[in-house]
mmCIF file of C-alpha atoms in Angstrom:
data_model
loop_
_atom_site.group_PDB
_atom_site.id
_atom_site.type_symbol
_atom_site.label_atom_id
_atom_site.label_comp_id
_atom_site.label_asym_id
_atom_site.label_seq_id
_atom_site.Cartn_x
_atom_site.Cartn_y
_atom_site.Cartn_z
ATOM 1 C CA UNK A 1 100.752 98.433 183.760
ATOM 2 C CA UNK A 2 100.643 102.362 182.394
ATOM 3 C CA UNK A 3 102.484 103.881 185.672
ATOM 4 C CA UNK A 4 103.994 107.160 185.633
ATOM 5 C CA UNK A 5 107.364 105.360 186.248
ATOM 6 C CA UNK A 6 107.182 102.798 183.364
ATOM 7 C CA UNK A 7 109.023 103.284 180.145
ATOM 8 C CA UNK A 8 107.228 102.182 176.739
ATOM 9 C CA UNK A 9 108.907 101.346 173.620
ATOM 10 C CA UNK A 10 107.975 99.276 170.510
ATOM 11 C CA UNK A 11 109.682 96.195 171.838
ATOM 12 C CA UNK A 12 109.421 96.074 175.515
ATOM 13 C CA UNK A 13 107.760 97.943 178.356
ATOM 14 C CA UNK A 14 110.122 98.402 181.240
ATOM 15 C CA UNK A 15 108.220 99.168 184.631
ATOM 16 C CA UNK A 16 110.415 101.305 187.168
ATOM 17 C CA UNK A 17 108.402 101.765 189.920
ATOM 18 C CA UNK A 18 109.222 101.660 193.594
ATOM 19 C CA UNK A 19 106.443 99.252 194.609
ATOM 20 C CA UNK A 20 107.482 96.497 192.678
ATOM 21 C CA UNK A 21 110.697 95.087 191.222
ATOM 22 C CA UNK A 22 111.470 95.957 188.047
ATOM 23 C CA UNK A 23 110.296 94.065 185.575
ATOM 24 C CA UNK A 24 111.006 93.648 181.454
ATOM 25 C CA UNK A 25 108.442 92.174 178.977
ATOM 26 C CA UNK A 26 109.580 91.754 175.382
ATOM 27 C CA UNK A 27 106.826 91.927 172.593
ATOM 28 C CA UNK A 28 106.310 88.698 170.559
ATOM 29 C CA UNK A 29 105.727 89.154 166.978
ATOM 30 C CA UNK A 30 104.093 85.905 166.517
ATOM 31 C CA UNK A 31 101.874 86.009 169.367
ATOM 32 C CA UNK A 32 98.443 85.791 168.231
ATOM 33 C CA UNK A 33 96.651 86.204 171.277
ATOM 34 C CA UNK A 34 96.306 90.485 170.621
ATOM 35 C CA UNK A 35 93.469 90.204 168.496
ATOM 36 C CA UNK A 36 93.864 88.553 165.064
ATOM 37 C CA UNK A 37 97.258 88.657 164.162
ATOM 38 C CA UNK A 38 97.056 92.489 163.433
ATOM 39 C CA UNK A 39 100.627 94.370 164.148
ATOM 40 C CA UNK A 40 100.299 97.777 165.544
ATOM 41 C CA UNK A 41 100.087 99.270 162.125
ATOM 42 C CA UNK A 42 96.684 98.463 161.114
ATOM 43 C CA UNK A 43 96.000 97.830 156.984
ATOM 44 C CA UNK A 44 98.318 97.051 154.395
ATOM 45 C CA UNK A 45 100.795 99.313 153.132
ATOM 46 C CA UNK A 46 99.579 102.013 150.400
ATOM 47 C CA UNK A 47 102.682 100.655 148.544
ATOM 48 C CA UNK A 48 101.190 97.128 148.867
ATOM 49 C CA UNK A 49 97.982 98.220 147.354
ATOM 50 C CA UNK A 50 98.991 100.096 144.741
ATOM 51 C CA UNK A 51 101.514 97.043 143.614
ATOM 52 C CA UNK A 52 98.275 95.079 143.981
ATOM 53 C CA UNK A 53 96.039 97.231 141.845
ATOM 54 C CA UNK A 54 98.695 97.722 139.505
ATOM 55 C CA UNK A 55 99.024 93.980 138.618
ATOM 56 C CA UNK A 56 95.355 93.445 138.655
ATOM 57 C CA UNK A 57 95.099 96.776 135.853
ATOM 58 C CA UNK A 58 97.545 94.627 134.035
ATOM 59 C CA UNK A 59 96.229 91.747 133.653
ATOM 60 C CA UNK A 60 92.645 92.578 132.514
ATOM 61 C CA UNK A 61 93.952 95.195 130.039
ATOM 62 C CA UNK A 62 96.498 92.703 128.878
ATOM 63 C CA UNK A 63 93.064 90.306 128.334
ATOM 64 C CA UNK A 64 91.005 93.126 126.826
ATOM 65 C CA UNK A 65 93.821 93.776 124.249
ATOM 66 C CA UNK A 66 94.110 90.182 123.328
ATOM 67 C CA UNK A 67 90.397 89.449 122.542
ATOM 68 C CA UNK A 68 90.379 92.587 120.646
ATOM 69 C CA UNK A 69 93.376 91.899 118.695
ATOM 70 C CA UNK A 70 92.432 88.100 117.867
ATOM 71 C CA UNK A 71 88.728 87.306 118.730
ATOM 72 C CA UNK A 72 86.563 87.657 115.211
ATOM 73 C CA UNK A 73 84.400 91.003 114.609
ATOM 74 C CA UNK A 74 81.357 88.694 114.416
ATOM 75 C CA UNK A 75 82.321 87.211 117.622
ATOM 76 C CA UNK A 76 82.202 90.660 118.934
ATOM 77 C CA UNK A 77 79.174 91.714 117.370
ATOM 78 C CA UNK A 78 77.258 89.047 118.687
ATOM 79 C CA UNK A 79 78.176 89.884 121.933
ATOM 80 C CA UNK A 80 77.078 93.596 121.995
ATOM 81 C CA UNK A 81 80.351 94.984 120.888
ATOM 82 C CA UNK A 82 80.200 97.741 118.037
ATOM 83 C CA UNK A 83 82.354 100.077 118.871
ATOM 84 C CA UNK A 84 86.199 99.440 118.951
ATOM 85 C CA UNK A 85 89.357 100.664 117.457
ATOM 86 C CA UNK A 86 90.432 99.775 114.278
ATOM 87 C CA UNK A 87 92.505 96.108 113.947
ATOM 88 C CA UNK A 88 95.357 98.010 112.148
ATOM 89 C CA UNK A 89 96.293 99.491 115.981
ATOM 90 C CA UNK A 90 96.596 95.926 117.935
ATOM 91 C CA UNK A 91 99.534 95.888 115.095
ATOM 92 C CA UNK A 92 100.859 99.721 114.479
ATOM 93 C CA UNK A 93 101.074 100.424 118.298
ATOM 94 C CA UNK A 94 103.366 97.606 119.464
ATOM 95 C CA UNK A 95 105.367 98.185 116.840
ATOM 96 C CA UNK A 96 105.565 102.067 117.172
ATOM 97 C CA UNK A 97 106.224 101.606 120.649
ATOM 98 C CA UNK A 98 109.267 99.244 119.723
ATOM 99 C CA UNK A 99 110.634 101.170 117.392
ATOM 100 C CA UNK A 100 110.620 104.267 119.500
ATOM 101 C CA UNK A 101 112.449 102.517 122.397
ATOM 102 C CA UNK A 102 115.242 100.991 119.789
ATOM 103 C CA UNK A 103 115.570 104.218 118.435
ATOM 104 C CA UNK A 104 116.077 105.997 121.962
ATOM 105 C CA UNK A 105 118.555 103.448 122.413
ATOM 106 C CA UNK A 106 120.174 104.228 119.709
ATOM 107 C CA UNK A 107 120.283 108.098 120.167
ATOM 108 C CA UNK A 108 121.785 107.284 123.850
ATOM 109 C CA UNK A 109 124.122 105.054 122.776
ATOM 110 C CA UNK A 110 125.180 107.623 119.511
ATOM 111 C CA UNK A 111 125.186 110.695 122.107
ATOM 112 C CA UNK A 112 128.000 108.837 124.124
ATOM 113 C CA UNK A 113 129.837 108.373 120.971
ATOM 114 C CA UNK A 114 129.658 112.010 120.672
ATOM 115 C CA UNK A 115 130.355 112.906 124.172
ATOM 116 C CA UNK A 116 133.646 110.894 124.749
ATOM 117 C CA UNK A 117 137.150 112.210 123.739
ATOM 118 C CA UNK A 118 139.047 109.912 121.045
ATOM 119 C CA UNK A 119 141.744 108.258 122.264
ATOM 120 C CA UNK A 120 144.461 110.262 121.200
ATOM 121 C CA UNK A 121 143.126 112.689 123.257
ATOM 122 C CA UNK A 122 145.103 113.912 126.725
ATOM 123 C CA UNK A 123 141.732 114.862 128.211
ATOM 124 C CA UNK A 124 141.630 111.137 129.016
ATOM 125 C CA UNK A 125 144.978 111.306 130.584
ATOM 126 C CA UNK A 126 144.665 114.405 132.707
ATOM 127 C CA UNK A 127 141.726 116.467 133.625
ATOM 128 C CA UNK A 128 140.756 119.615 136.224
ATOM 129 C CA UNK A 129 141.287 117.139 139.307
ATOM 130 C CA UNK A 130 144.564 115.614 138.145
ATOM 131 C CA UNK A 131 147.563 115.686 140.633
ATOM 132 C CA UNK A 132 151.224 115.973 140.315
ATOM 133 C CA UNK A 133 153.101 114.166 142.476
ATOM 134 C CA UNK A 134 155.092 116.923 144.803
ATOM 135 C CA UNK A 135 158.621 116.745 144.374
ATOM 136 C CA UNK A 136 159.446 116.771 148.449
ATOM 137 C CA UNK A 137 162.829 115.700 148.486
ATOM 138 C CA UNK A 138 164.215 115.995 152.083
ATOM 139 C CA UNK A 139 167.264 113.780 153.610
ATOM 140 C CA UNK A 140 164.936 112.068 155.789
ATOM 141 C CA UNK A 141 165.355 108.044 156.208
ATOM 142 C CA UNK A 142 163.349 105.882 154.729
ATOM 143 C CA UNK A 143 161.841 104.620 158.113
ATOM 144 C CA UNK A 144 161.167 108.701 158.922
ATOM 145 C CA UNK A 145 159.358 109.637 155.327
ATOM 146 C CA UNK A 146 156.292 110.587 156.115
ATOM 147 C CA UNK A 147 153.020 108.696 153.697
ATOM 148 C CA UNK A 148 153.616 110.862 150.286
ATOM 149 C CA UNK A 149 150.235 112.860 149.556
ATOM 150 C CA UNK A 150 147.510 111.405 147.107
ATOM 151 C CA UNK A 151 148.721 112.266 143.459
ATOM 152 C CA UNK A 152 148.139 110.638 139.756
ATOM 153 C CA UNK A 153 150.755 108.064 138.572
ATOM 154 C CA UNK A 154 152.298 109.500 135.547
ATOM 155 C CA UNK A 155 151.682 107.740 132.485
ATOM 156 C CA UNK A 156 155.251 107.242 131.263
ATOM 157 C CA UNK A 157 155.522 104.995 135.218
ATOM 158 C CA UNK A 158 152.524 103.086 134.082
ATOM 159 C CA UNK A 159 154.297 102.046 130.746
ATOM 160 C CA UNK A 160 157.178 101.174 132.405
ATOM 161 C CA UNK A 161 155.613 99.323 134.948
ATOM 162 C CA UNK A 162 153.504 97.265 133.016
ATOM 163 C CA UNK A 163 155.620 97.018 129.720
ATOM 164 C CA UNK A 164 159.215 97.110 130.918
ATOM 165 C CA UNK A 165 158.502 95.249 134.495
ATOM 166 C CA UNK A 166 160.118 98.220 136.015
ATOM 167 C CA UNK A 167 160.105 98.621 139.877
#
């Protein structure tokens, strides 16, 4: 079916040639019949793999770590295993590792602190992009006013409106 006159995509191969009338086929993702099942991309994904050897790291170091932390040392030295850290590290690193992430929390949470105005402050009211609303007052009609440019709403409008129920 490769003609000079025949169009290929990903989906469907659309013949254009004189001799015959034109003709569409669609590509079936489930069809089987290609050669095992295998899409035009062939492998897994390196993505894929490296989720794959990534869980399978975890898991046997997370088993290694256990029956070091909890099996006895005779245990161990009766099956051929001398050398290995000191039990005092299945303990100190969890918790060292702990601690340093509550303390980073802390530091991020104490930086913010630091960072924000207090509320007395106008810099929460106003800043470098604030607007004033322009003061265009032309004898226009209200159907004729044109849509009033984006501005801030004053602060003294929002009190109003929300504590006076002011239109």
């Amino acid at each position: 079916m490769e003609s000079p006159h025949s169009v290929n995509s990903p989906r469907r191969t659309l013949s254009l040639s004189k001799q015959r009338r034109a003709t569409v086929s669609f590509f079936d993702p489930d069809d089987k019949t290609s050669g095992f099942g295998l899409s035009g991309d062939h492998g897994p994904k390196p993505s894929e793999v490296y989720g794959f050897v990534g869980s399978i790291t975890t898991v046997v170091a997370t088993v290694i770590f256990l029956i070091w932390a909890y099996v006895p040392e005779s245990w161990l030295q009766s099956a051929g295993i001398y050398y290995y850290p000191s039990r005092y590290w299945a303990l100190a690193v969890p918790v060292y590792v702990m601690v340093t992430i509550g303390l980073m929390l802390a530091l991020y949470i104490g930086l913010n602190f630091i960072s924000t105005p207090s509320p007395a402050s106008l810099n929460i009211v106003f800043d470098e992009f604030s607007r004033d609303p322009s003061s265009n007052e032309s004898s226009l009609e209200e159907d004729e006013k044109p849509i009033e440019p984006i501005s801030d709403i004053g602060i003294d409008r929002i009190n109003d409106i929300m504590f006076n129920n002011a239109t």
